[in-house]
Amino acid sequence: MGYSLGLYRFSDGELADFDMDLVRVVLSAVAAVPEGVIDSATEYWIRATDGSEAEVSVSGGLISVIRPEAGAVWKTVVELADRLRAAILLPDGRLLCRAEMRGQLPEGMEHDAVLVPETTLAAFERAAGPFTHPLT
């Protein structure tokens, strides 16, 4: 069974589009090339230096990371979330995001969010708990 992860960008409580230039910059470090556009989503296949891979789909204010393998590809996914100021939907339904984004979250979501100074792999692993261990 594969694991998927969602990254969301909010502005004034609504989904907001990602900066696609910044998406391309971050993903270029893992030799990502757009696989094409499917149903208005830009699809990428990324591979980290250790060979771990994931499929990434970007559509408006949602980035879906599909079947990320254990390994360094997780560092890229978390860096993408941090640089884009995106919230990561955790397996338990809470959002992990930078504290500065609290006021941008949809009404009611800010109370259950895990707010951190910056989105790091360590912060993600702490918040996600035993459900996922991205580096093992």
mmCIF file of the C-alpha atoms, coordinates in Angstrom:
data_MODEL
# 
_entry.id   MODEL 
# 
loop_
_atom_site.group_PDB 
_atom_site.id 
_atom_site.type_symbol 
_atom_site.label_atom_id 
_atom_site.label_alt_id 
_atom_site.label_comp_id 
_atom_site.label_asym_id 
_atom_site.label_entity_id 
_atom_site.label_seq_id 
_atom_site.pdbx_PDB_ins_code 
_atom_site.Cartn_x 
_atom_site.Cartn_y 
_atom_site.Cartn_z 
_atom_site.occupancy 
_atom_site.B_iso_or_equiv 
_atom_site.pdbx_formal_charge 
_atom_site.auth_seq_id 
_atom_site.auth_comp_id 
_atom_site.auth_asym_id 
_atom_site.auth_atom_id 
_atom_site.pdbx_PDB_model_num 
ATOM 1   C CA . MET A 1 1   ? 0.000   0.000  0.000   1.00 0.00 ? 1   MET A CA 1 
ATOM 2   C CA . GLY A 1 2   ? 1.422   3.355  -1.010  1.00 0.00 ? 2   GLY A CA 1 
ATOM 3   C CA . TYR A 1 3   ? 1.526   6.474  1.113   1.00 0.00 ? 3   TYR A CA 1 
ATOM 4   C CA . SER A 1 4   ? 0.478   9.856  -0.241  1.00 0.00 ? 4   SER A CA 1 
ATOM 5   C CA . LEU A 1 5   ? 1.013   13.267 1.240   1.00 0.00 ? 5   LEU A CA 1 
ATOM 6   C CA . GLY A 1 6   ? -0.771  16.559 0.570   1.00 0.00 ? 6   GLY A CA 1 
ATOM 7   C CA . LEU A 1 7   ? 0.756   20.023 0.691   1.00 0.00 ? 7   LEU A CA 1 
ATOM 8   C CA . TYR A 1 8   ? -1.667  22.952 0.789   1.00 0.00 ? 8   TYR A CA 1 
ATOM 9   C CA . ARG A 1 9   ? -1.262  26.695 0.446   1.00 0.00 ? 9   ARG A CA 1 
ATOM 10  C CA . PHE A 1 10  ? -3.800  28.989 2.063   1.00 0.00 ? 10  PHE A CA 1 
ATOM 11  C CA . SER A 1 11  ? -4.423  32.715 1.880   1.00 0.00 ? 11  SER A CA 1 
ATOM 12  C CA . ASP A 1 12  ? -7.189  34.313 3.937   1.00 0.00 ? 12  ASP A CA 1 
ATOM 13  C CA . GLY A 1 13  ? -8.648  30.888 4.691   1.00 0.00 ? 13  GLY A CA 1 
ATOM 14  C CA . GLU A 1 14  ? -8.880  29.820 1.046   1.00 0.00 ? 14  GLU A CA 1 
ATOM 15  C CA . LEU A 1 15  ? -6.692  27.611 -1.121  1.00 0.00 ? 15  LEU A CA 1 
ATOM 16  C CA . ALA A 1 16  ? -4.194  29.736 -3.041  1.00 0.00 ? 16  ALA A CA 1 
ATOM 17  C CA . ASP A 1 17  ? -2.032  28.849 -6.021  1.00 0.00 ? 17  ASP A CA 1 
ATOM 18  C CA . PHE A 1 18  ? 1.584   27.891 -5.526  1.00 0.00 ? 18  PHE A CA 1 
ATOM 19  C CA . ASP A 1 19  ? 4.436   29.863 -7.077  1.00 0.00 ? 19  ASP A CA 1 
ATOM 20  C CA . MET A 1 20  ? 5.261   27.465 -9.935  1.00 0.00 ? 20  MET A CA 1 
ATOM 21  C CA . ASP A 1 21  ? 8.665   29.089 -10.514 1.00 0.00 ? 21  ASP A CA 1 
ATOM 22  C CA . LEU A 1 22  ? 9.613   28.236 -6.924  1.00 0.00 ? 22  LEU A CA 1 
ATOM 23  C CA . VAL A 1 23  ? 8.212   24.704 -7.319  1.00 0.00 ? 23  VAL A CA 1 
ATOM 24  C CA . ARG A 1 24  ? 10.446  24.202 -10.378 1.00 0.00 ? 24  ARG A CA 1 
ATOM 25  C CA . VAL A 1 25  ? 13.509  25.634 -8.566  1.00 0.00 ? 25  VAL A CA 1 
ATOM 26  C CA . VAL A 1 26  ? 13.139  23.276 -5.586  1.00 0.00 ? 26  VAL A CA 1 
ATOM 27  C CA . LEU A 1 27  ? 12.363  20.231 -7.707  1.00 0.00 ? 27  LEU A CA 1 
ATOM 28  C CA . SER A 1 28  ? 15.197  20.943 -10.152 1.00 0.00 ? 28  SER A CA 1 
ATOM 29  C CA . ALA A 1 29  ? 17.628  19.837 -7.420  1.00 0.00 ? 29  ALA A CA 1 
ATOM 30  C CA . VAL A 1 30  ? 16.284  16.297 -7.797  1.00 0.00 ? 30  VAL A CA 1 
ATOM 31  C CA . ALA A 1 31  ? 16.379  16.289 -11.582 1.00 0.00 ? 31  ALA A CA 1 
ATOM 32  C CA . ALA A 1 32  ? 12.630  16.683 -11.829 1.00 0.00 ? 32  ALA A CA 1 
ATOM 33  C CA . VAL A 1 33  ? 11.205  17.297 -15.227 1.00 0.00 ? 33  VAL A CA 1 
ATOM 34  C CA . PRO A 1 34  ? 7.544   17.867 -15.881 1.00 0.00 ? 34  PRO A CA 1 
ATOM 35  C CA . GLU A 1 35  ? 6.010   14.626 -17.059 1.00 0.00 ? 35  GLU A CA 1 
ATOM 36  C CA . GLY A 1 36  ? 3.138   16.576 -18.536 1.00 0.00 ? 36  GLY A CA 1 
ATOM 37  C CA . VAL A 1 37  ? -0.164  18.124 -17.605 1.00 0.00 ? 37  VAL A CA 1 
ATOM 38  C CA . ILE A 1 38  ? -3.003  15.787 -16.680 1.00 0.00 ? 38  ILE A CA 1 
ATOM 39  C CA . ASP A 1 39  ? -6.410  17.204 -15.712 1.00 0.00 ? 39  ASP A CA 1 
ATOM 40  C CA . SER A 1 40  ? -4.829  20.675 -15.261 1.00 0.00 ? 40  SER A CA 1 
ATOM 41  C CA . ALA A 1 41  ? -2.193  19.301 -12.826 1.00 0.00 ? 41  ALA A CA 1 
ATOM 42  C CA . THR A 1 42  ? 1.507   19.485 -13.632 1.00 0.00 ? 42  THR A CA 1 
ATOM 43  C CA . GLU A 1 43  ? 3.057   16.076 -12.976 1.00 0.00 ? 43  GLU A CA 1 
ATOM 44  C CA . TYR A 1 44  ? 6.697   15.482 -11.985 1.00 0.00 ? 44  TYR A CA 1 
ATOM 45  C CA . TRP A 1 45  ? 8.750   12.391 -11.216 1.00 0.00 ? 45  TRP A CA 1 
ATOM 46  C CA . ILE A 1 46  ? 11.538  13.181 -8.759  1.00 0.00 ? 46  ILE A CA 1 
ATOM 47  C CA . ARG A 1 47  ? 14.572  11.127 -7.752  1.00 0.00 ? 47  ARG A CA 1 
ATOM 48  C CA . ALA A 1 48  ? 16.942  12.035 -4.922  1.00 0.00 ? 48  ALA A CA 1 
ATOM 49  C CA . THR A 1 49  ? 20.673  11.309 -4.981  1.00 0.00 ? 49  THR A CA 1 
ATOM 50  C CA . ASP A 1 50  ? 20.143  8.105  -2.978  1.00 0.00 ? 50  ASP A CA 1 
ATOM 51  C CA . GLY A 1 51  ? 17.733  6.806  -5.633  1.00 0.00 ? 51  GLY A CA 1 
ATOM 52  C CA . SER A 1 52  ? 14.523  7.318  -3.630  1.00 0.00 ? 52  SER A CA 1 
ATOM 53  C CA . GLU A 1 53  ? 11.656  8.573  -5.779  1.00 0.00 ? 53  GLU A CA 1 
ATOM 54  C CA . ALA A 1 54  ? 8.180   10.093 -5.677  1.00 0.00 ? 54  ALA A CA 1 
ATOM 55  C CA . GLU A 1 55  ? 5.548   11.324 -8.071  1.00 0.00 ? 55  GLU A CA 1 
ATOM 56  C CA . VAL A 1 56  ? 4.529   14.954 -7.525  1.00 0.00 ? 56  VAL A CA 1 
ATOM 57  C CA . SER A 1 57  ? 1.359   16.534 -8.880  1.00 0.00 ? 57  SER A CA 1 
ATOM 58  C CA . VAL A 1 58  ? 0.805   20.303 -8.617  1.00 0.00 ? 58  VAL A CA 1 
ATOM 59  C CA . SER A 1 59  ? -2.641  21.775 -9.164  1.00 0.00 ? 59  SER A CA 1 
ATOM 60  C CA . GLY A 1 60  ? -3.539  25.218 -7.848  1.00 0.00 ? 60  GLY A CA 1 
ATOM 61  C CA . GLY A 1 61  ? -3.170  25.215 -4.059  1.00 0.00 ? 61  GLY A CA 1 
ATOM 62  C CA . LEU A 1 62  ? -2.560  21.462 -3.724  1.00 0.00 ? 62  LEU A CA 1 
ATOM 63  C CA . ILE A 1 63  ? 0.572   19.409 -4.214  1.00 0.00 ? 63  ILE A CA 1 
ATOM 64  C CA . SER A 1 64  ? 0.102   15.648 -4.033  1.00 0.00 ? 64  SER A CA 1 
ATOM 65  C CA . VAL A 1 65  ? 3.182   13.581 -3.284  1.00 0.00 ? 65  VAL A CA 1 
ATOM 66  C CA . ILE A 1 66  ? 2.394   10.023 -4.310  1.00 0.00 ? 66  ILE A CA 1 
ATOM 67  C CA . ARG A 1 67  ? 4.271   6.956  -3.092  1.00 0.00 ? 67  ARG A CA 1 
ATOM 68  C CA . PRO A 1 68  ? 7.358   8.721  -1.699  1.00 0.00 ? 68  PRO A CA 1 
ATOM 69  C CA . GLU A 1 69  ? 9.983   6.087  -0.999  1.00 0.00 ? 69  GLU A CA 1 
ATOM 70  C CA . ALA A 1 70  ? 11.995  5.993  2.209   1.00 0.00 ? 70  ALA A CA 1 
ATOM 71  C CA . GLY A 1 71  ? 15.103  8.078  1.776   1.00 0.00 ? 71  GLY A CA 1 
ATOM 72  C CA . ALA A 1 72  ? 16.363  11.505 0.807   1.00 0.00 ? 72  ALA A CA 1 
ATOM 73  C CA . VAL A 1 73  ? 13.350  12.299 -1.395  1.00 0.00 ? 73  VAL A CA 1 
ATOM 74  C CA . TRP A 1 74  ? 11.566  13.226 1.866   1.00 0.00 ? 74  TRP A CA 1 
ATOM 75  C CA . LYS A 1 75  ? 14.074  16.028 2.433   1.00 0.00 ? 75  LYS A CA 1 
ATOM 76  C CA . THR A 1 76  ? 13.018  17.526 -0.898  1.00 0.00 ? 76  THR A CA 1 
ATOM 77  C CA . VAL A 1 77  ? 9.314   17.167 -0.091  1.00 0.00 ? 77  VAL A CA 1 
ATOM 78  C CA . VAL A 1 78  ? 9.717   18.898 3.273   1.00 0.00 ? 78  VAL A CA 1 
ATOM 79  C CA . GLU A 1 79  ? 11.950  21.600 1.759   1.00 0.00 ? 79  GLU A CA 1 
ATOM 80  C CA . LEU A 1 80  ? 9.260   22.188 -0.866  1.00 0.00 ? 80  LEU A CA 1 
ATOM 81  C CA . ALA A 1 81  ? 6.642   22.641 1.872   1.00 0.00 ? 81  ALA A CA 1 
ATOM 82  C CA . ASP A 1 82  ? 8.884   24.997 3.842   1.00 0.00 ? 82  ASP A CA 1 
ATOM 83  C CA . ARG A 1 83  ? 9.948   27.195 0.935   1.00 0.00 ? 83  ARG A CA 1 
ATOM 84  C CA . LEU A 1 84  ? 6.393   27.440 -0.406  1.00 0.00 ? 84  LEU A CA 1 
ATOM 85  C CA . ARG A 1 85  ? 5.015   28.173 3.092   1.00 0.00 ? 85  ARG A CA 1 
ATOM 86  C CA . ALA A 1 86  ? 2.703   25.197 2.569   1.00 0.00 ? 86  ALA A CA 1 
ATOM 87  C CA . ALA A 1 87  ? 0.837   23.190 5.179   1.00 0.00 ? 87  ALA A CA 1 
ATOM 88  C CA . ILE A 1 88  ? 1.391   19.418 5.228   1.00 0.00 ? 88  ILE A CA 1 
ATOM 89  C CA . LEU A 1 89  ? -1.689  17.322 5.905   1.00 0.00 ? 89  LEU A CA 1 
ATOM 90  C CA . LEU A 1 90  ? -0.655  14.786 8.550   1.00 0.00 ? 90  LEU A CA 1 
ATOM 91  C CA . PRO A 1 91  ? -2.047  11.219 8.687   1.00 0.00 ? 91  PRO A CA 1 
ATOM 92  C CA . ASP A 1 92  ? -4.234  12.157 11.679  1.00 0.00 ? 92  ASP A CA 1 
ATOM 93  C CA . GLY A 1 93  ? -5.881  15.050 9.812   1.00 0.00 ? 93  GLY A CA 1 
ATOM 94  C CA . ARG A 1 94  ? -3.978  17.908 11.456  1.00 0.00 ? 94  ARG A CA 1 
ATOM 95  C CA . LEU A 1 95  ? -1.890  20.360 9.467   1.00 0.00 ? 95  LEU A CA 1 
ATOM 96  C CA . LEU A 1 96  ? 1.815   20.964 10.024  1.00 0.00 ? 96  LEU A CA 1 
ATOM 97  C CA . CYS A 1 97  ? 2.797   24.491 9.046   1.00 0.00 ? 97  CYS A CA 1 
ATOM 98  C CA . ARG A 1 98  ? 4.883   27.486 9.932   1.00 0.00 ? 98  ARG A CA 1 
ATOM 99  C CA . ALA A 1 99  ? 3.482   29.511 12.848  1.00 0.00 ? 99  ALA A CA 1 
ATOM 100 C CA . GLU A 1 100 ? 3.369   32.591 10.606  1.00 0.00 ? 100 GLU A CA 1 
ATOM 101 C CA . MET A 1 101 ? 0.671   30.867 8.521   1.00 0.00 ? 101 MET A CA 1 
ATOM 102 C CA . ARG A 1 102 ? -1.800  30.530 11.413  1.00 0.00 ? 102 ARG A CA 1 
ATOM 103 C CA . GLY A 1 103 ? -3.893  33.507 10.279  1.00 0.00 ? 103 GLY A CA 1 
ATOM 104 C CA . GLN A 1 104 ? -4.083  32.184 6.719   1.00 0.00 ? 104 GLN A CA 1 
ATOM 105 C CA . LEU A 1 105 ? -5.616  28.804 7.622   1.00 0.00 ? 105 LEU A CA 1 
ATOM 106 C CA . PRO A 1 106 ? -9.322  28.107 7.104   1.00 0.00 ? 106 PRO A CA 1 
ATOM 107 C CA . GLU A 1 107 ? -11.511 28.913 10.092  1.00 0.00 ? 107 GLU A CA 1 
ATOM 108 C CA . GLY A 1 108 ? -11.261 26.268 12.799  1.00 0.00 ? 108 GLY A CA 1 
ATOM 109 C CA . MET A 1 109 ? -8.156  24.580 11.380  1.00 0.00 ? 109 MET A CA 1 
ATOM 110 C CA . GLU A 1 110 ? -5.733  26.843 13.214  1.00 0.00 ? 110 GLU A CA 1 
ATOM 111 C CA . HIS A 1 111 ? -6.730  25.290 16.567  1.00 0.00 ? 111 HIS A CA 1 
ATOM 112 C CA . ASP A 1 112 ? -5.651  21.781 15.569  1.00 0.00 ? 112 ASP A CA 1 
ATOM 113 C CA . ALA A 1 113 ? -2.626  22.755 13.496  1.00 0.00 ? 113 ALA A CA 1 
ATOM 114 C CA . VAL A 1 114 ? 0.898   21.843 14.534  1.00 0.00 ? 114 VAL A CA 1 
ATOM 115 C CA . LEU A 1 115 ? 2.678   25.198 14.299  1.00 0.00 ? 115 LEU A CA 1 
ATOM 116 C CA . VAL A 1 116 ? 6.455   25.298 13.965  1.00 0.00 ? 116 VAL A CA 1 
ATOM 117 C CA . PRO A 1 117 ? 9.002   28.086 13.352  1.00 0.00 ? 117 PRO A CA 1 
ATOM 118 C CA . GLU A 1 118 ? 10.091  26.339 10.156  1.00 0.00 ? 118 GLU A CA 1 
ATOM 119 C CA . THR A 1 119 ? 9.011   23.159 8.433   1.00 0.00 ? 119 THR A CA 1 
ATOM 120 C CA . THR A 1 120 ? 11.837  20.654 8.779   1.00 0.00 ? 120 THR A CA 1 
ATOM 121 C CA . LEU A 1 121 ? 12.136  16.907 8.389   1.00 0.00 ? 121 LEU A CA 1 
ATOM 122 C CA . ALA A 1 122 ? 12.544  16.550 12.165  1.00 0.00 ? 122 ALA A CA 1 
ATOM 123 C CA . ALA A 1 123 ? 9.381   18.604 12.800  1.00 0.00 ? 123 ALA A CA 1 
ATOM 124 C CA . PHE A 1 124 ? 7.486   16.493 10.277  1.00 0.00 ? 124 PHE A CA 1 
ATOM 125 C CA . GLU A 1 125 ? 8.676   13.222 11.825  1.00 0.00 ? 125 GLU A CA 1 
ATOM 126 C CA . ARG A 1 126 ? 7.697   14.416 15.334  1.00 0.00 ? 126 ARG A CA 1 
ATOM 127 C CA . ALA A 1 127 ? 4.256   15.566 14.186  1.00 0.00 ? 127 ALA A CA 1 
ATOM 128 C CA . ALA A 1 128 ? 3.518   12.545 11.969  1.00 0.00 ? 128 ALA A CA 1 
ATOM 129 C CA . GLY A 1 129 ? 4.397   10.130 14.768  1.00 0.00 ? 129 GLY A CA 1 
ATOM 130 C CA . PRO A 1 130 ? 4.763   6.409  14.250  1.00 0.00 ? 130 PRO A CA 1 
ATOM 131 C CA . PHE A 1 131 ? 2.584   6.330  11.116  1.00 0.00 ? 131 PHE A CA 1 
ATOM 132 C CA . THR A 1 132 ? 5.484   7.151  8.834   1.00 0.00 ? 132 THR A CA 1 
ATOM 133 C CA . HIS A 1 133 ? 9.228   7.057  9.055   1.00 0.00 ? 133 HIS A CA 1 
ATOM 134 C CA . PRO A 1 134 ? 10.414  8.782  5.886   1.00 0.00 ? 134 PRO A CA 1 
ATOM 135 C CA . LEU A 1 135 ? 14.095  7.957  6.194   1.00 0.00 ? 135 LEU A CA 1 
ATOM 136 C CA . THR A 1 136 ? 13.824  4.304  7.152   1.00 0.00 ? 136 THR A CA 1 
# 
